[in-house]
């Protein structure tokens, strides 16, 4: 199973690749940035889903629609999605800014935070941190600390990571758990041990940063959906 193709298990019954099925919000944002429209005419966060994506005949899997509805209903701030077939943690952006490039370092305005989140997971992962760490395939991710900007590895338009960052408050990474994409049942206890501490440490990162309540100065009532801007970071979030 370690030699299975990268696409094994990726397509739904309807023939949709779930890994590329979220709305591409990157292109609209970057076009607006190139035309100096951000943020006064085009938002730098909570970017709306384009109309074509919401049509009944759009090629959107029911699984994808369900996950988007869940993300819109629950204000997640931290997430990881788990893949197999490599040993590395990737972070947004997953899509290259130069549309014709297959690989290009494409950082978000929050690159420092994403690099930290990826490093927290990778350094606590027993398989990634092992002194006997070997390459899974061709890429030597160990020399990079077992993390990489997703677009700098290979471009993924319509990824869940980029969608989470641009449409919601959520900072999301991808964890490639194992060289073996389909490990045998007997190997699962070791896979759990490899990732248990990483998962716990990653979840604990929700406590980093500023926490509090934005209140009306007259009534002392909380203000929902208040926009929080940080100097030097062209990506706002909301309470």
PDB file of N, CA and C in Angstrom, residues 10-70:
ATOM      1  N   UNK A  10      -9.215   9.284  -3.143  1.00  0.00           N
ATOM      2  CA  UNK A  10      -9.516  10.708  -3.120  1.00  0.00           C
ATOM      3  C   UNK A  10     -10.864  11.050  -3.738  1.00  0.00           C
ATOM      4  N   UNK A  11     -11.338  10.234  -4.691  1.00  0.00           N
ATOM      5  CA  UNK A  11     -12.544  10.584  -5.427  1.00  0.00           C
ATOM      6  C   UNK A  11     -13.793   9.994  -4.789  1.00  0.00           C
ATOM      7  N   UNK A  12     -14.880  10.749  -4.856  1.00  0.00           N
ATOM      8  CA  UNK A  12     -16.163  10.272  -4.353  1.00  0.00           C
ATOM      9  C   UNK A  12     -16.816   9.367  -5.391  1.00  0.00           C
ATOM     10  N   UNK A  13     -17.948   8.809  -5.020  1.00  0.00           N
ATOM     11  CA  UNK A  13     -18.701   7.959  -5.945  1.00  0.00           C
ATOM     12  C   UNK A  13     -19.085   8.726  -7.209  1.00  0.00           C
ATOM     13  N   UNK A  14     -19.333  10.051  -7.049  1.00  0.00           N
ATOM     14  CA  UNK A  14     -19.709  10.878  -8.200  1.00  0.00           C
ATOM     15  C   UNK A  14     -18.505  11.309  -9.026  1.00  0.00           C
ATOM     16  N   UNK A  15     -17.301  10.936  -8.604  1.00  0.00           N
ATOM     17  CA  UNK A  15     -16.111  11.290  -9.353  1.00  0.00           C
ATOM     18  C   UNK A  15     -15.547  12.660  -9.036  1.00  0.00           C
ATOM     19  N   UNK A  16     -15.781  13.154  -7.824  1.00  0.00           N
ATOM     20  CA  UNK A  16     -15.292  14.469  -7.412  1.00  0.00           C
ATOM     21  C   UNK A  16     -14.111  14.305  -6.465  1.00  0.00           C
ATOM     22  N   UNK A  17     -13.030  15.019  -6.727  1.00  0.00           N
ATOM     23  CA  UNK A  17     -11.845  14.994  -5.871  1.00  0.00           C
ATOM     24  C   UNK A  17     -12.077  15.959  -4.711  1.00  0.00           C
ATOM     25  N   UNK A  18     -12.316  15.419  -3.522  1.00  0.00           N
ATOM     26  CA  UNK A  18     -12.643  16.258  -2.366  1.00  0.00           C
ATOM     27  C   UNK A  18     -11.504  17.191  -1.966  1.00  0.00           C
ATOM     28  N   UNK A  19     -10.291  16.849  -2.348  1.00  0.00           N
ATOM     29  CA  UNK A  19      -9.146  17.666  -1.952  1.00  0.00           C
ATOM     30  C   UNK A  19      -9.072  18.981  -2.727  1.00  0.00           C
ATOM     31  N   UNK A  20      -9.798  19.085  -3.835  1.00  0.00           N
ATOM     32  CA  UNK A  20      -9.782  20.294  -4.665  1.00  0.00           C
ATOM     33  C   UNK A  20     -11.178  20.880  -4.822  1.00  0.00           C
ATOM     34  N   UNK A  21     -12.098  20.566  -3.923  1.00  0.00           N
ATOM     35  CA  UNK A  21     -13.503  20.825  -4.201  1.00  0.00           C
ATOM     36  C   UNK A  21     -14.061  22.083  -3.547  1.00  0.00           C
ATOM     37  N   UNK A  22     -13.276  22.761  -2.722  1.00  0.00           N
ATOM     38  CA  UNK A  22     -13.771  23.979  -2.085  1.00  0.00           C
ATOM     39  C   UNK A  22     -13.660  25.160  -3.053  1.00  0.00           C
ATOM     40  N   UNK A  23     -14.408  26.204  -2.785  1.00  0.00           N
ATOM     41  CA  UNK A  23     -14.414  27.370  -3.672  1.00  0.00           C
ATOM     42  C   UNK A  23     -13.033  28.023  -3.693  1.00  0.00           C
ATOM     43  N   UNK A  24     -12.583  28.391  -4.888  1.00  0.00           N
ATOM     44  CA  UNK A  24     -11.320  29.114  -5.043  1.00  0.00           C
ATOM     45  C   UNK A  24     -11.568  30.586  -4.717  1.00  0.00           C
ATOM     46  N   UNK A  25     -11.192  30.979  -3.516  1.00  0.00           N
ATOM     47  CA  UNK A  25     -11.313  32.380  -3.104  1.00  0.00           C
ATOM     48  C   UNK A  25     -10.002  33.131  -3.303  1.00  0.00           C
ATOM     49  N   UNK A  26      -8.919  32.386  -3.498  1.00  0.00           N
ATOM     50  CA  UNK A  26      -7.597  32.981  -3.657  1.00  0.00           C
ATOM     51  C   UNK A  26      -7.531  33.905  -4.862  1.00  0.00           C
ATOM     52  N   UNK A  27      -8.029  33.416  -6.000  1.00  0.00           N
ATOM     53  CA  UNK A  27      -7.897  34.180  -7.248  1.00  0.00           C
ATOM     54  C   UNK A  27      -8.589  35.532  -7.139  1.00  0.00           C
ATOM     55  N   UNK A  28      -9.796  35.544  -6.586  1.00  0.00           N
ATOM     56  CA  UNK A  28     -10.532  36.805  -6.439  1.00  0.00           C
ATOM     57  C   UNK A  28      -9.780  37.776  -5.527  1.00  0.00           C
ATOM     58  N   UNK A  29      -9.226  37.257  -4.424  1.00  0.00           N
ATOM     59  CA  UNK A  29      -8.480  38.106  -3.502  1.00  0.00           C
ATOM     60  C   UNK A  29      -7.239  38.684  -4.177  1.00  0.00           C
ATOM     61  N   UNK A  30      -6.492  37.844  -4.854  1.00  0.00           N
ATOM     62  CA  UNK A  30      -5.251  38.306  -5.468  1.00  0.00           C
ATOM     63  C   UNK A  30      -5.509  39.271  -6.615  1.00  0.00           C
ATOM     64  N   UNK A  31      -6.570  39.054  -7.366  1.00  0.00           N
ATOM     65  CA  UNK A  31      -6.939  40.010  -8.409  1.00  0.00           C
ATOM     66  C   UNK A  31      -7.283  41.363  -7.790  1.00  0.00           C
ATOM     67  N   UNK A  32      -8.028  41.334  -6.688  1.00  0.00           N
ATOM     68  CA  UNK A  32      -8.396  42.583  -6.008  1.00  0.00           C
ATOM     69  C   UNK A  32      -7.154  43.280  -5.438  1.00  0.00           C
ATOM     70  N   UNK A  33      -6.219  42.492  -4.903  1.00  0.00           N
ATOM     71  CA  UNK A  33      -4.976  43.085  -4.393  1.00  0.00           C
ATOM     72  C   UNK A  33      -4.184  43.737  -5.517  1.00  0.00           C
ATOM     73  N   UNK A  34      -4.106  43.062  -6.661  1.00  0.00           N
ATOM     74  CA  UNK A  34      -3.359  43.611  -7.796  1.00  0.00           C
ATOM     75  C   UNK A  34      -3.963  44.918  -8.292  1.00  0.00           C
ATOM     76  N   UNK A  35      -5.276  45.090  -8.077  1.00  0.00           N
ATOM     77  CA  UNK A  35      -5.963  46.308  -8.503  1.00  0.00           C
ATOM     78  C   UNK A  35      -6.159  47.302  -7.358  1.00  0.00           C
ATOM     79  N   UNK A  36      -5.438  47.049  -6.250  1.00  0.00           N
ATOM     80  CA  UNK A  36      -5.452  47.954  -5.091  1.00  0.00           C
ATOM     81  C   UNK A  36      -6.864  48.187  -4.545  1.00  0.00           C
ATOM     82  N   UNK A  37      -7.629  47.108  -4.454  1.00  0.00           N
ATOM     83  CA  UNK A  37      -9.011  47.201  -3.967  1.00  0.00           C
ATOM     84  C   UNK A  37      -9.175  46.693  -2.538  1.00  0.00           C
ATOM     85  N   UNK A  38      -8.103  46.143  -1.959  1.00  0.00           N
ATOM     86  CA  UNK A  38      -8.184  45.525  -0.621  1.00  0.00           C
ATOM     87  C   UNK A  38      -7.608  46.482   0.409  1.00  0.00           C
ATOM     88  N   UNK A  39      -8.268  46.718   1.537  1.00  0.00           N
ATOM     89  CA  UNK A  39      -9.564  46.146   1.941  1.00  0.00           C
ATOM     90  C   UNK A  39     -10.743  47.097   1.746  1.00  0.00           C
ATOM     91  N   UNK A  40     -10.527  48.272   1.128  1.00  0.00           N
ATOM     92  CA  UNK A  40     -11.600  49.268   1.089  1.00  0.00           C
ATOM     93  C   UNK A  40     -12.754  48.891   0.161  1.00  0.00           C
ATOM     94  N   UNK A  41     -12.483  48.111  -0.912  1.00  0.00           N
ATOM     95  CA  UNK A  41     -13.558  47.694  -1.814  1.00  0.00           C
ATOM     96  C   UNK A  41     -13.746  46.177  -1.848  1.00  0.00           C
ATOM     97  N   UNK A  42     -12.724  45.446  -1.467  1.00  0.00           N
ATOM     98  CA  UNK A  42     -12.797  43.983  -1.442  1.00  0.00           C
ATOM     99  C   UNK A  42     -12.224  43.524  -0.108  1.00  0.00           C
ATOM    100  N   UNK A  43     -12.925  42.621   0.609  1.00  0.00           N
ATOM    101  CA  UNK A  43     -12.483  42.262   1.962  1.00  0.00           C
ATOM    102  C   UNK A  43     -11.203  41.424   1.965  1.00  0.00           C
ATOM    103  N   UNK A  44     -10.444  41.528   3.057  1.00  0.00           N
ATOM    104  CA  UNK A  44      -9.249  40.686   3.203  1.00  0.00           C
ATOM    105  C   UNK A  44      -9.525  39.467   4.081  1.00  0.00           C
ATOM    106  N   UNK A  45     -10.782  39.270   4.452  1.00  0.00           N
ATOM    107  CA  UNK A  45     -11.182  38.122   5.265  1.00  0.00           C
ATOM    108  C   UNK A  45     -12.678  37.918   5.044  1.00  0.00           C
ATOM    109  N   UNK A  46     -13.206  36.766   5.491  1.00  0.00           N
ATOM    110  CA  UNK A  46     -14.632  36.465   5.296  1.00  0.00           C
ATOM    111  C   UNK A  46     -15.037  36.717   3.844  1.00  0.00           C
ATOM    112  N   UNK A  47     -14.191  36.302   2.933  1.00  0.00           N
ATOM    113  CA  UNK A  47     -14.459  36.503   1.511  1.00  0.00           C
ATOM    114  C   UNK A  47     -15.685  35.674   1.119  1.00  0.00           C
ATOM    115  N   UNK A  48     -16.670  36.288   0.470  1.00  0.00           N
ATOM    116  CA  UNK A  48     -17.898  35.542   0.143  1.00  0.00           C
ATOM    117  C   UNK A  48     -17.648  34.476  -0.912  1.00  0.00           C
ATOM    118  N   UNK A  49     -18.481  33.447  -0.859  1.00  0.00           N
ATOM    119  CA  UNK A  49     -18.413  32.364  -1.841  1.00  0.00           C
ATOM    120  C   UNK A  49     -18.977  32.876  -3.163  1.00  0.00           C
ATOM    121  N   UNK A  50     -18.290  32.675  -4.271  1.00  0.00           N
ATOM    122  CA  UNK A  50     -18.794  33.161  -5.559  1.00  0.00           C
ATOM    123  C   UNK A  50     -20.107  32.487  -5.947  1.00  0.00           C
ATOM    124  N   UNK A  51     -20.929  33.225  -6.678  1.00  0.00           N
ATOM    125  CA  UNK A  51     -22.270  32.755  -7.010  1.00  0.00           C
ATOM    126  C   UNK A  51     -22.245  31.454  -7.810  1.00  0.00           C
ATOM    127  N   UNK A  52     -21.297  31.315  -8.727  1.00  0.00           N
ATOM    128  CA  UNK A  52     -21.263  30.112  -9.570  1.00  0.00           C
ATOM    129  C   UNK A  52     -21.122  28.851  -8.721  1.00  0.00           C
ATOM    130  N   UNK A  53     -20.463  28.969  -7.575  1.00  0.00           N
ATOM    131  CA  UNK A  53     -20.207  27.807  -6.725  1.00  0.00           C
ATOM    132  C   UNK A  53     -21.463  27.350  -5.992  1.00  0.00           C
ATOM    133  N   UNK A  54     -22.432  28.253  -5.828  1.00  0.00           N
ATOM    134  CA  UNK A  54     -23.637  27.939  -5.056  1.00  0.00           C
ATOM    135  C   UNK A  54     -24.776  27.410  -5.926  1.00  0.00           C
ATOM    136  N   UNK A  55     -24.588  27.396  -7.249  1.00  0.00           N
ATOM    137  CA  UNK A  55     -25.648  26.931  -8.133  1.00  0.00           C
ATOM    138  C   UNK A  55     -25.915  25.442  -7.935  1.00  0.00           C
ATOM    139  N   UNK A  56     -27.150  25.038  -8.210  1.00  0.00           N
ATOM    140  CA  UNK A  56     -27.539  23.642  -7.991  1.00  0.00           C
ATOM    141  C   UNK A  56     -26.734  22.685  -8.859  1.00  0.00           C
ATOM    142  N   UNK A  57     -26.331  23.142 -10.051  1.00  0.00           N
ATOM    143  CA  UNK A  57     -25.596  22.260 -10.956  1.00  0.00           C
ATOM    144  C   UNK A  57     -24.078  22.416 -10.842  1.00  0.00           C
ATOM    145  N   UNK A  58     -23.613  23.132  -9.831  1.00  0.00           N
ATOM    146  CA  UNK A  58     -22.168  23.264  -9.620  1.00  0.00           C
ATOM    147  C   UNK A  58     -21.579  21.915  -9.218  1.00  0.00           C
ATOM    148  N   UNK A  59     -20.329  21.678  -9.622  1.00  0.00           N
ATOM    149  CA  UNK A  59     -19.679  20.395  -9.304  1.00  0.00           C
ATOM    150  C   UNK A  59     -19.133  20.442  -7.880  1.00  0.00           C
ATOM    151  N   UNK A  60     -20.042  20.373  -6.944  1.00  0.00           N
ATOM    152  CA  UNK A  60     -19.691  20.433  -5.521  1.00  0.00           C
ATOM    153  C   UNK A  60     -20.259  19.199  -4.847  1.00  0.00           C
ATOM    154  N   UNK A  61     -19.409  18.433  -4.208  1.00  0.00           N
ATOM    155  CA  UNK A  61     -19.858  17.200  -3.565  1.00  0.00           C
ATOM    156  C   UNK A  61     -20.752  17.518  -2.368  1.00  0.00           C
ATOM    157  N   UNK A  62     -21.724  16.656  -2.085  1.00  0.00           N
ATOM    158  CA  UNK A  62     -22.548  16.874  -0.889  1.00  0.00           C
ATOM    159  C   UNK A  62     -21.714  16.888   0.387  1.00  0.00           C
ATOM    160  N   UNK A  63     -20.616  16.126   0.391  1.00  0.00           N
ATOM    161  CA  UNK A  63     -19.727  16.149   1.562  1.00  0.00           C
ATOM    162  C   UNK A  63     -19.122  17.535   1.754  1.00  0.00           C
ATOM    163  N   UNK A  64     -18.723  18.168   0.630  1.00  0.00           N
ATOM    164  CA  UNK A  64     -18.130  19.503   0.709  1.00  0.00           C
ATOM    165  C   UNK A  64     -19.159  20.525   1.175  1.00  0.00           C
ATOM    166  N   UNK A  65     -20.352  20.463   0.620  1.00  0.00           N
ATOM    167  CA  UNK A  65     -21.412  21.390   1.040  1.00  0.00           C
ATOM    168  C   UNK A  65     -21.698  21.241   2.539  1.00  0.00           C
ATOM    169  N   UNK A  66     -21.699  19.991   3.013  1.00  0.00           N
ATOM    170  CA  UNK A  66     -21.982  19.747   4.431  1.00  0.00           C
ATOM    171  C   UNK A  66     -20.891  20.342   5.321  1.00  0.00           C
ATOM    172  N   UNK A  67     -19.617  20.180   4.905  1.00  0.00           N
ATOM    173  CA  UNK A  67     -18.514  20.714   5.705  1.00  0.00           C
ATOM    174  C   UNK A  67     -18.563  22.245   5.720  1.00  0.00           C
ATOM    175  N   UNK A  68     -18.876  22.861   4.572  1.00  0.00           N
ATOM    176  CA  UNK A  68     -18.961  24.328   4.525  1.00  0.00           C
ATOM    177  C   UNK A  68     -20.077  24.824   5.444  1.00  0.00           C
ATOM    178  N   UNK A  69     -21.218  24.160   5.420  1.00  0.00           N
ATOM    179  CA  UNK A  69     -22.326  24.551   6.301  1.00  0.00           C
ATOM    180  C   UNK A  69     -21.917  24.435   7.767  1.00  0.00           C
ATOM    181  N   UNK A  70     -21.166  23.400   8.082  1.00  0.00           N
ATOM    182  CA  UNK A  70     -20.666  23.189   9.448  1.00  0.00           C
ATOM    183  C   UNK A  70     -19.707  24.316   9.846  1.00  0.00           C
TER     184      UNK A  70
END
